Amino acid sequence: MLIGWKNPKGYDILGCKLSFDTRERFDVAWTPTMITLKSSGDGLTITLSDGPWSKVLAELALELERPRAVEIFRAPLIRIETGERALTPLQVEELAWLLELHDIKFEWSSNGTQTPLPGLTEPRTTEHPTSSAVAVWEEAALCPRTLRSGQTIRYAGHVAVMGDVNAGAEIVAAGDVLVWGRVRGVVHAGASGNDNAVVGALMLAPTQLRIGKHIARAPDELQHPQRGPEIARVREGRIIIEGWKFKD
Amino acid sequence: MTATVITITSGKGGVGKTTTTANIGVALARRGKRVACIDADIGLRNLDVVLGLENRIVYDIVDVVEGRARLRQALIRDKRLPELQMLPAAQTRDKTAVNPQQMLKLTDDLRSEVDFILIDSPAGIEHGFKNAIAPADRVIIVTTPEVSAVRDADRIIGLVEAAEKPKPQLILNRLRPGMVKRGDMLATEDVLEILAIDLIGIVPEDESIITSANRGAPVALDDKAQAGLAYTRIAARILGQDVPFAVFEDNSTLLKRFQNWFRNPNGGGS
Ligand SMILES: Nc1ncnc2c1ncn2[C@@H]1O[C@H](COP(=O)(O)OP(=O)(O)OP(=O)(O)O)[C@@H](O)[C@H]1O
Ligand SMILES: [Mg+2]
């Protein structure tokens, strides 16, 4: 749905459907389908569609990760328009948590009338809300080639790459990221706040690695990356990279 | 017979695109091929200077595109090498004076008259680059063995792929074997590992490139200069010949590395 080149073979992995898009020939671009952002005079309105909730949340998470997000979401007033959709208290909680993760102040707007929803007046903890807060749209995108400098994949699900992720390239995924190749660029897995996401690659030497809200960067001294596949995950509040071992 | 259009580009500026275009042009012409070099760096023309043809410019590419001159009038023929012609860029205009469709038309008009059309691309990824790449049948990327130049080359390769051109080929320019040996410069194999495209030539750092460019007599006219010979070999490879890569002094690591690699019983690829 979002990767800016043609994929003649229409790859399909693990039964996950993908499609590719050639809207922009010179830049890999992404347009959300579940949410719309509209700037007006006094602020920003985020309209949520009535599509699958995990998808809505995952797309919003990716929007919040865009390089220009700081500018867009700095608006003095942010309205969230839910239209016909009625949010459950848990969904409200998840949304609030996601926005607060990015330090964003907001107020609710439902059918144009601004009714603050229950549960929002109380102070909020930045803990994970209990259940599906880990907004991963359980689909995967396969990029069948090397991602070069300046190319970006943003995907509201898992991402797999057959090739390298070169320095200057970037992957932001709501789910896991697996690279059958070397990673030298920036990878953000679990961008929707999912600390359980992992990043795996045949060689991991990223400029920067993010999982959920954790950030790790390459050591300043040049190090020889370990040969052989590795997997990065969050353990005890830190990103740890481990050599991959076959389980017997 | 219709010409092959080869665009020479790099992303980063000053890595040797113009030098490469001029010298490949000369080397191909010396082998009897009819060559037209087009300077697509509008506003910063200098292919004419490197080729020593500056003082003969009457019309330029913008004059042709805007209909003030016919292509035939604007092309300058090299006196030393009658097979070589050049279409200069305009110095007083900017890159938006020409668009990709006009570049396509221009090269199409030339195709029946020459064997090769070489396009010297401006640096960057904007309008001028898009003009230069539009008519390309083949793309040659020039980089130096520096991290920033390689990064830009990588970006350009991505854009060339997105423009649905065939996989570009690489010229590694200004290699200094001594520095590579000391570990102060990226080695050929490092660059190839990152860019993952085929190498079509290695040009060593050579002072005679600078002196010859200043004289307007490209180094490829000189069979004694190392760099001149490098361009002669590149021209042969462009013509489909299988020319082995010269091992410049100190530059044997590439071969050794590959030998080791094949011997390694655990080597599943790298
Ligand atoms: N192999 C080399 N050895 C020594 N000097 C070189 C070599 N290649 C290029 N140069 C010098 O580097 C300078 C820049 O080269 P050139 O003008 O060809 O680069 P360019 O990529 O066309 O630059 P621009 O992006 O400005 O168009 C020139 O002075 C040239 O003589
Ligand atoms: Mg130039």
Tab-separated table of N, CA, C and O in Angstrom, chain A residues 48 134 148 168 191 220 224:
chain	number	residue	atom	x	y	z
A	48	LEU	N	-10.453	10.536	12.575
A	48	LEU	CA	-10.243	9.096	12.584
A	48	LEU	C	-11.348	8.433	11.780
A	48	LEU	O	-12.524	8.736	11.969
A	134	VAL	N	-0.570	-1.832	22.034
A	134	VAL	CA	0.470	-2.090	21.068
A	134	VAL	C	-0.214	-2.190	19.723
A	134	VAL	O	-0.697	-3.237	19.349
A	148	ARG	N	18.098	2.413	-0.389
A	148	ARG	CA	19.272	3.266	-0.507
A	148	ARG	C	19.069	4.574	0.236
A	148	ARG	O	17.950	4.905	0.625
A	168	GLY	N	21.557	6.375	5.650
A	168	GLY	CA	20.743	7.412	5.015
A	168	GLY	C	19.346	6.933	4.658
A	168	GLY	O	18.485	7.727	4.306
A	191	ALA	N	6.918	1.496	16.313
A	191	ALA	CA	6.805	2.958	16.356
A	191	ALA	C	5.516	3.424	17.016
A	191	ALA	O	5.394	4.573	17.410
A	220	ASP	N	30.405	5.796	19.048
A	220	ASP	CA	31.158	6.765	18.257
A	220	ASP	C	32.419	6.164	17.631
A	220	ASP	O	32.773	6.474	16.516
A	224	HIS	N	33.838	-3.176	14.737
A	224	HIS	CA	33.551	-4.181	13.730
A	224	HIS	C	32.296	-4.918	14.126
A	224	HIS	O	32.246	-5.555	15.171
